[in-house]
Tab-separated table of C-alpha atoms in Angstrom:
chain	number	residue	atom	x	y	z
A	1	MET	CA	-0.010	0.010	-0.030
A	2	TYR	CA	1.384	3.398	-0.980
A	3	ILE	CA	1.353	5.604	2.216
A	4	GLY	CA	2.759	8.850	0.774
A	5	ARG	CA	0.703	12.020	0.953
A	6	VAL	CA	0.459	12.006	-2.850
A	7	TYR	CA	1.557	9.688	-5.552
A	8	ARG	CA	4.507	11.726	-6.950
A	9	ILE	CA	4.684	12.491	-10.645
A	10	MET	CA	8.170	11.082	-10.871
A	11	ASP	CA	6.971	7.794	-9.417
A	12	MET	CA	4.148	7.571	-11.856
A	13	VAL	CA	6.666	8.539	-14.758
A	14	LYS	CA	8.971	5.734	-13.619
A	15	TRP	CA	6.195	3.248	-13.452
A	16	THR	CA	4.851	3.925	-16.903
A	17	ARG	CA	8.124	4.989	-18.664
A	18	PHE	CA	8.428	1.893	-21.005
A	19	GLU	CA	4.802	2.272	-22.207
A	20	THR	CA	5.369	6.038	-22.729
A	21	PHE	CA	8.333	5.360	-24.970
A	22	TRP	CA	6.175	2.943	-26.918
A	23	PHE	CA	3.595	5.525	-27.451
A	24	ILE	CA	6.063	8.084	-28.619
A	25	PHE	CA	7.623	5.597	-30.999
A	26	ILE	CA	4.174	4.693	-32.502
A	27	ILE	CA	3.201	8.054	-33.013
A	28	ILE	CA	6.563	9.191	-34.628
A	29	ILE	CA	6.290	6.323	-37.167
A	30	TRP	CA	2.814	7.315	-38.028
A	31	VAL	CA	3.705	11.014	-38.415
A	32	CYS	CA	6.665	10.225	-40.539
A	33	ALA	CA	4.562	8.032	-42.723
A	34	TYR	CA	2.066	10.870	-43.194
A	35	TYR	CA	4.729	13.604	-43.611
A	36	PHE	CA	6.959	11.812	-46.021
A	37	LEU	CA	4.634	9.465	-47.885
A	38	ASP	CA	1.671	11.726	-48.462
A	39	LEU	CA	-0.931	9.516	-46.727
A	40	GLN	CA	-3.664	12.165	-46.334
A	41	TRP	CA	-6.177	9.957	-47.928
A	42	LEU	CA	-5.660	7.277	-44.981
A	43	ARG	CA	-7.998	8.668	-42.361
A	44	ILE	CA	-10.711	7.488	-39.945
A	45	PRO	CA	-13.590	9.888	-39.105
A	46	TRP	CA	-13.955	11.030	-35.613
A	47	THR	CA	-17.417	9.525	-35.209
A	48	PRO	CA	-16.196	5.887	-35.046
A	49	MET	CA	-13.227	6.907	-32.923
A	50	ALA	CA	-15.500	8.693	-30.538
A	51	LEU	CA	-17.656	5.611	-30.289
A	52	ILE	CA	-14.595	3.355	-29.640
A	53	GLY	CA	-13.179	5.836	-27.045
A	54	THR	CA	-16.404	6.086	-25.214
A	55	ALA	CA	-16.744	2.253	-25.089
A	56	VAL	CA	-13.157	1.901	-23.832
A	57	ALA	CA	-13.832	4.582	-21.235
A	58	PHE	CA	-16.772	2.771	-19.914
A	59	VAL	CA	-15.008	-0.560	-19.800
A	60	ILE	CA	-12.113	0.920	-17.965
A	61	GLY	CA	-14.364	2.647	-15.553
A	62	PHE	CA	-16.266	-0.715	-14.905
A	63	GLN	CA	-12.997	-2.432	-14.281
A	64	ASN	CA	-11.579	0.074	-11.906
A	65	ASN	CA	-14.864	0.244	-9.867
A	66	ALA	CA	-14.757	-3.605	-9.557
A	67	VAL	CA	-11.097	-3.649	-8.703
A	68	TYR	CA	-11.609	-1.063	-5.915
A	69	GLY	CA	-14.446	-3.162	-4.628
A	70	ARG	CA	-12.080	-6.099	-4.246
A	71	ILE	CA	-9.363	-4.110	-2.655
A	72	TRP	CA	-11.822	-2.633	-0.179
A	73	GLU	CA	-13.403	-5.856	0.591
A	74	ALA	CA	-9.908	-7.417	1.201
A	75	ARG	CA	-9.152	-4.536	3.557
A	76	LYS	CA	-12.364	-5.014	5.471
A	77	ILE	CA	-11.643	-8.773	5.928
A	78	TRP	CA	-8.117	-7.977	7.285
A	79	GLY	CA	-9.694	-5.355	9.570
A	80	GLY	CA	-11.919	-8.217	10.861
A	81	ILE	CA	-8.815	-10.317	11.394
A	82	VAL	CA	-7.316	-7.523	13.515
A	83	ASN	CA	-10.409	-7.190	15.746
A	84	THR	CA	-10.846	-10.946	16.100
A	85	SER	CA	-7.322	-11.525	17.015
A	86	ARG	CA	-7.264	-8.873	19.756
A	87	THR	CA	-10.501	-10.423	21.125
A	88	PHE	CA	-8.871	-13.957	20.888
A	89	GLY	CA	-5.848	-12.694	22.771
A	90	VAL	CA	-7.793	-11.100	25.664
A	91	PHE	CA	-10.198	-14.090	25.967
A	92	VAL	CA	-7.313	-16.542	26.154
A	93	GLN	CA	-5.643	-14.594	28.803
A	94	ASP	CA	-8.822	-14.147	31.015
A	95	MET	CA	-10.610	-17.468	30.406
A	96	LEU	CA	-7.776	-19.871	31.252
A	97	SER	CA	-7.676	-20.623	35.015
A	98	ASP	CA	-7.741	-23.438	37.620
A	99	GLU	CA	-11.181	-22.250	38.927
A	100	HIS	CA	-12.938	-25.450	37.628
A	101	THR	CA	-10.079	-27.924	37.740
A	102	LYS	CA	-10.279	-30.984	39.988
A	103	GLU	CA	-6.671	-30.274	41.151
A	104	SER	CA	-4.903	-26.870	41.589
A	105	VAL	CA	-2.904	-25.767	38.476
A	106	SER	CA	0.028	-23.431	39.003
A	107	ASP	CA	0.132	-19.996	37.490
A	108	GLU	CA	3.160	-20.874	35.408
A	109	ILE	CA	1.234	-23.887	33.633
A	110	ILE	CA	-1.642	-21.394	32.868
A	111	ALA	CA	0.597	-18.801	31.473
A	112	GLU	CA	2.562	-21.289	29.323
A	113	GLU	CA	-0.891	-22.485	27.923
A	114	VAL	CA	-1.811	-18.844	27.211
A	115	LYS	CA	1.535	-18.443	25.514
A	116	VAL	CA	1.056	-21.528	23.439
A	117	LEU	CA	-2.354	-20.467	22.116
A	118	THR	CA	-1.245	-17.001	21.463
A	119	TYR	CA	1.866	-18.090	19.543
A	120	ARG	CA	-0.112	-20.567	17.521
A	121	HIS	CA	-2.439	-17.713	16.554
A	122	ILE	CA	0.455	-15.643	15.413
A	123	ALA	CA	1.606	-18.697	13.348
A	124	TRP	CA	-1.858	-18.779	11.842
A	125	MET	CA	-1.666	-15.203	10.725
A	126	THR	CA	1.897	-15.879	9.449
A	127	ALA	CA	0.728	-18.851	7.378
A	128	LEU	CA	-2.233	-16.971	6.014
A	129	ARG	CA	-0.239	-14.006	4.783
A	130	TYR	CA	2.182	-16.429	3.253
A	131	ALA	CA	-0.739	-18.075	1.402
A	132	MET	CA	-1.961	-14.725	0.241
A	133	ARG	CA	1.435	-13.997	-1.271
A	134	SER	CA	1.639	-17.182	-3.092
A	135	LYS	CA	1.940	-16.845	-6.998
A	136	LYS	CA	-1.069	-17.217	-9.072
A	137	LEU	CA	-0.960	-17.579	-12.960
A	138	TRP	CA	-3.220	-14.505	-13.476
A	139	GLU	CA	-1.284	-12.081	-11.286
A	140	THR	CA	0.752	-9.267	-12.627
A	141	THR	CA	3.963	-8.744	-10.576
A	142	SER	CA	5.884	-11.022	-12.872
A	143	SER	CA	4.709	-9.634	-16.196
A	144	HIS	CA	4.450	-5.893	-15.182
A	145	LYS	CA	7.209	-5.866	-12.477
A	146	THR	CA	5.264	-3.530	-10.382
A	147	ASN	CA	7.689	-2.437	-7.549
A	148	THR	CA	9.938	-5.389	-8.170
A	149	GLU	CA	11.969	-3.613	-10.875
A	150	TRP	CA	13.245	-1.226	-8.089
A	151	GLY	CA	14.370	-4.162	-5.906
A	152	ILE	CA	11.747	-3.899	-3.158
A	153	ARG	CA	9.835	-6.994	-2.231
A	154	PRO	CA	7.338	-8.086	0.332
A	155	PRO	CA	9.046	-10.040	3.319
A	156	GLU	CA	7.365	-13.266	2.305
A	157	LYS	CA	9.693	-13.294	-0.743
A	158	ASP	CA	12.869	-13.280	1.385
A	159	SER	CA	12.240	-15.881	4.001
A	160	PRO	CA	10.528	-19.298	3.757
A	161	LEU	CA	7.369	-20.132	5.703
A	162	GLU	CA	8.956	-22.839	7.655
A	163	GLU	CA	11.574	-20.546	9.055
A	164	GLU	CA	8.921	-18.009	10.001
A	165	LEU	CA	6.834	-20.526	11.881
A	166	LYS	CA	9.684	-22.110	13.938
A	167	PRO	CA	9.639	-19.429	16.718
A	168	TYR	CA	5.788	-20.023	17.479
A	169	LEU	CA	5.237	-23.747	17.099
A	170	SER	CA	6.442	-26.882	18.920
A	171	LYS	CA	8.408	-29.474	16.929
A	172	SER	CA	5.192	-31.695	16.794
A	173	ASP	CA	2.959	-28.885	15.685
A	174	MET	CA	5.483	-27.936	13.070
A	175	GLU	CA	5.664	-31.338	11.627
A	176	HIS	CA	1.937	-31.585	11.550
A	177	VAL	CA	1.373	-28.116	9.904
A	178	MET	CA	3.928	-28.679	7.232
A	179	SER	CA	2.656	-31.951	6.270
A	180	LYS	CA	-0.669	-30.321	5.195
A	181	ASP	CA	-1.397	-28.398	1.987
A	182	ASN	CA	-3.285	-25.680	3.724
A	183	HIS	CA	-1.068	-24.712	6.616
A	184	GLN	CA	-3.504	-22.075	8.029
A	185	THR	CA	-6.373	-24.538	8.230
A	186	ALA	CA	-4.278	-27.013	10.002
A	187	LEU	CA	-3.260	-24.420	12.616
A	188	LEU	CA	-6.930	-23.588	13.315
A	189	TYR	CA	-7.567	-27.248	13.750
A	190	LEU	CA	-4.735	-27.576	16.315
A	191	GLN	CA	-6.250	-24.602	18.149
A	192	SER	CA	-9.591	-26.103	18.409
A	193	HIS	CA	-8.283	-29.394	19.653
A	194	HIS	CA	-6.002	-27.739	22.138
A	195	ILE	CA	-8.943	-25.671	23.484
A	196	ARG	CA	-11.035	-28.771	23.840
A	197	LYS	CA	-8.301	-30.604	25.784
A	198	LEU	CA	-8.070	-27.688	28.049
A	199	LYS	CA	-11.861	-27.629	28.503
A	200	ASP	CA	-11.621	-31.378	29.442
A	201	LYS	CA	-9.047	-30.560	32.121
A	202	GLY	CA	-11.256	-27.936	33.487
A	203	ILE	CA	-8.757	-25.157	32.717
A	204	ILE	CA	-11.362	-23.673	30.399
A	205	TRP	CA	-14.956	-23.431	31.670
A	206	GLU	CA	-17.506	-24.804	29.264
A	207	PHE	CA	-19.177	-21.486	28.435
A	208	SER	CA	-15.684	-20.050	27.879
A	209	PHE	CA	-14.967	-22.927	25.551
A	210	LEU	CA	-18.073	-22.067	23.494
A	211	GLU	CA	-16.788	-18.495	23.262
A	212	LEU	CA	-13.433	-19.455	22.125
A	213	GLU	CA	-14.770	-21.933	19.549
A	214	GLY	CA	-16.984	-19.135	18.289
A	215	LEU	CA	-13.826	-17.087	17.673
A	216	ILE	CA	-12.180	-20.039	15.923
A	217	LYS	CA	-15.330	-20.188	13.565
A	218	GLU	CA	-15.004	-16.414	12.961
A	219	LEU	CA	-11.297	-16.910	11.980
A	220	PHE	CA	-12.284	-19.688	9.623
A	221	THR	CA	-14.983	-17.428	8.050
A	222	LEU	CA	-12.358	-14.603	7.658
A	223	GLN	CA	-9.800	-17.017	6.273
A	224	GLY	CA	-12.290	-18.249	3.683
A	225	GLN	CA	-13.198	-14.743	2.627
A	226	THR	CA	-9.608	-13.792	2.148
A	227	GLU	CA	-8.908	-17.026	0.196
A	228	ARG	CA	-11.936	-16.387	-1.985
A	229	ILE	CA	-10.449	-13.159	-3.204
A	230	LYS	CA	-7.011	-14.657	-3.616
A	231	ASN	CA	-8.128	-17.801	-5.628
A	232	PHE	CA	-10.937	-16.168	-7.615
A	233	PRO	CA	-9.539	-13.564	-10.100
A	234	TYR	CA	-11.350	-10.635	-11.748
A	235	PRO	CA	-12.992	-12.489	-14.579
A	236	ARG	CA	-10.271	-12.942	-17.311
A	237	GLN	CA	-12.672	-12.331	-20.221
A	238	TYR	CA	-13.455	-8.809	-18.839
A	239	ALA	CA	-9.770	-8.035	-18.156
A	240	SER	CA	-8.513	-9.390	-21.436
A	241	LEU	CA	-11.149	-7.692	-23.724
A	242	ASN	CA	-10.556	-4.366	-21.777
A	243	HIS	CA	-6.907	-4.621	-22.612
A	244	TYR	CA	-7.517	-5.455	-26.323
A	245	PHE	CA	-10.141	-2.646	-26.683
A	246	MET	CA	-7.724	-0.148	-25.244
A	247	TRP	CA	-4.904	-1.097	-27.550
A	248	LEU	CA	-7.330	-1.072	-30.460
A	249	LEU	CA	-8.224	2.557	-29.667
A	250	LEU	CA	-4.529	3.477	-29.334
A	251	LEU	CA	-3.523	1.964	-32.529
A	252	LEU	CA	-6.365	3.378	-34.553
A	253	LEU	CA	-6.279	6.884	-32.996
A	254	PRO	CA	-3.293	8.184	-35.037
A	255	MET	CA	-5.289	7.744	-38.285
A	256	ALA	CA	-7.887	10.148	-36.904
A	257	LEU	CA	-5.645	12.568	-34.997
A	258	ILE	CA	-2.871	13.177	-37.513
A	259	PRO	CA	-5.146	14.195	-40.440
A	260	GLN	CA	-6.907	16.635	-38.129
A	261	PHE	CA	-3.546	18.286	-37.304
A	262	MET	CA	-2.586	18.305	-40.921
A	263	ASP	CA	-5.887	20.107	-41.863
A	264	ILE	CA	-5.362	22.690	-39.022
A	265	GLY	CA	-1.813	23.368	-40.349
A	266	LYS	CA	-3.180	23.916	-43.819
A	267	GLY	CA	-5.613	26.389	-42.482
A	268	PHE	CA	-2.913	28.910	-41.636
A	269	ALA	CA	-0.132	27.721	-43.866
A	270	ASP	CA	-0.643	30.745	-46.205
A	271	ASN	CA	0.172	33.224	-43.419
A	272	TYR	CA	2.568	31.033	-41.457
A	273	PRO	CA	4.096	28.544	-43.842
A	274	ILE	CA	6.787	27.035	-41.815
A	275	LEU	CA	4.502	26.570	-38.762
A	276	GLY	CA	1.724	25.201	-41.089
A	277	GLN	CA	4.208	22.622	-42.566
A	278	ILE	CA	5.416	21.418	-39.133
A	279	PHE	CA	2.179	21.517	-37.276
A	280	ILE	CA	1.550	17.882	-37.792
A	281	TRP	CA	4.441	17.178	-35.273
A	282	PHE	CA	2.323	18.509	-32.548
A	283	THR	CA	0.370	15.324	-32.843
A	284	VAL	CA	3.298	13.579	-30.956
A	285	PRO	CA	2.811	15.230	-27.526
A	286	ILE	CA	-1.112	15.183	-27.786
A	287	TYR	CA	-1.377	11.577	-28.835
A	288	SER	CA	1.277	10.550	-26.122
A	289	ALA	CA	-0.769	12.320	-23.458
A	290	VAL	CA	-3.970	10.718	-24.562
A	291	ALA	CA	-2.514	7.134	-24.905
A	292	TRP	CA	-0.631	7.512	-21.589
A	293	MET	CA	-3.979	8.475	-19.844
A	294	PHE	CA	-6.077	5.575	-21.198
A	295	HIS	CA	-3.329	3.026	-20.626
A	296	THR	CA	-2.301	4.155	-17.276
A	297	MET	CA	-5.950	4.058	-16.002
A	298	GLU	CA	-6.270	0.571	-17.498
A	299	ARG	CA	-3.037	-0.598	-15.984
A	300	ILE	CA	-3.987	0.680	-12.508
A	301	GLY	CA	-7.047	-1.456	-12.693
A	302	ARG	CA	-5.014	-4.434	-13.987
A	303	THR	CA	-2.367	-4.303	-11.274
A	304	GLY	CA	-4.980	-3.794	-8.522
A	305	GLU	CA	-7.115	-6.826	-9.388
A	306	ASN	CA	-5.367	-8.992	-6.838
A	307	PRO	CA	-5.023	-7.139	-3.567
A	308	PHE	CA	-2.517	-9.492	-1.893
A	309	GLU	CA	0.390	-9.460	-4.535
A	310	GLY	CA	2.378	-6.937	-2.339
A	311	THR	CA	2.389	-3.959	-4.690
A	312	SER	CA	1.858	-0.295	-3.987
A	313	ASN	CA	-1.860	-0.854	-4.829
A	314	ASP	CA	-2.489	-3.701	-2.395
A	315	VAL	CA	-3.572	-4.330	1.138
A	316	PRO	CA	-0.553	-4.305	3.492
A	317	ILE	CA	-1.223	-7.694	5.024
A	318	SER	CA	2.304	-8.171	6.228
A	319	THR	CA	2.206	-4.941	8.188
A	320	ILE	CA	-1.217	-5.703	9.588
A	321	ALA	CA	-0.200	-9.214	10.690
A	322	ARG	CA	3.000	-7.934	12.310
A	323	GLY	CA	1.043	-5.147	14.111
A	324	ILE	CA	-1.319	-7.788	15.489
A	325	GLU	CA	1.663	-9.789	16.657
A	326	ILE	CA	3.333	-6.954	18.374
A	327	ASP	CA	0.128	-6.198	20.234
A	328	LEU	CA	-0.501	-9.763	21.409
A	329	ARG	CA	3.170	-10.320	22.510
A	330	GLN	CA	3.357	-6.936	24.467
A	331	ASN	CA	0.176	-7.792	26.210
A	332	LEU	CA	1.739	-11.246	27.137
A	333	GLY	CA	4.204	-9.180	29.139
A	334	GLU	CA	7.157	-9.590	26.656
A	335	VAL	CA	9.753	-6.869	26.563
A	336	LYS	CA	10.220	-4.917	23.241
A	337	ASP	CA	13.626	-6.570	22.726
A	338	GLN	CA	11.941	-9.891	22.447
A	339	ILE	CA	9.426	-8.773	19.884
A	340	PRO	CA	10.281	-8.400	16.113
A	341	PRO	CA	10.038	-4.782	14.869
A	342	GLN	CA	7.473	-3.637	12.350
A	343	PHE	CA	8.435	-4.280	8.792
A	344	SER	CA	10.262	-1.296	7.110
A	345	THR	CA	8.634	0.917	4.456
A	346	ASP	CA	10.484	1.148	1.109
A	347	LEU	CA	9.657	3.964	-1.221
A	348	ASN	CA	6.530	4.777	0.842
A	349	VAL	CA	5.163	1.222	0.196
A	350	GLN	CA	3.885	-0.767	3.118
A	351	TRP	CA	3.633	-4.553	2.797
């Protein structure tokens, strides 16, 4: 997620520089062809161009509106994970006691059980964010190099999941989780089984057990919602046709724009012969600006379709998960030196 006050012009220029060079190259080729080969007869009336441009604008607007809906839904889901995680942390601390046990249980054992449950929840968030960062065929970071061309990457790309889970899980839990395809689901199963065992021992009262199981159910719901967005792309037929329509417009536009500038130049060529002769070259900046605008709006939608890729357009799930971890561990009584710091921000981009 980009967190600067404004998205700087230079950042936008760098992000779109290759496409901009293509637009300039395309229009220069067309202008040279008209200027040197006398192609005045090769022109497209403005009426069909206006119809195509209007259709493309509608499709791009529809795509960007749908993409924003996916991003905002993803942010709401992870906001729910924040709230449910904090509730889970306080419930675990306050609902574990020896009040209903047959034999007295020491405070150290209760504290250790609280820590195990809390750490396993942190492991669940870690596994979930790693699952959200996994590569999908339809995602755009590999083909469009959003952010990656500047050497900045989400933290999940620099450390394997197994290394990240080790500080939070026992050896047996680690082997169990890594043997499953869906690591985050396996962790919630372990949480539920552990809570049931504590209920059987009397460390958790039956009503408290139901409350905690309700939170596990809510975490499953939130996990399913975020996995739905990750695993169900913006319909590819819409995305592909939008891309094709946009390029159709950009490739046909010179045949309508250049003759128009030639006619304008002829209109004052008698009074300003030199300016009238070279006026056709003013097509280059005008076309480049129009093409850049259409293409950039379409690209913003295309790179925002998948809100968990780790680009400047996406939901900062790594930062959110690390923030929850810091909250939970501080409220366990751990000192700051024991708690990992928040992820750094590169080029005003949060992960």
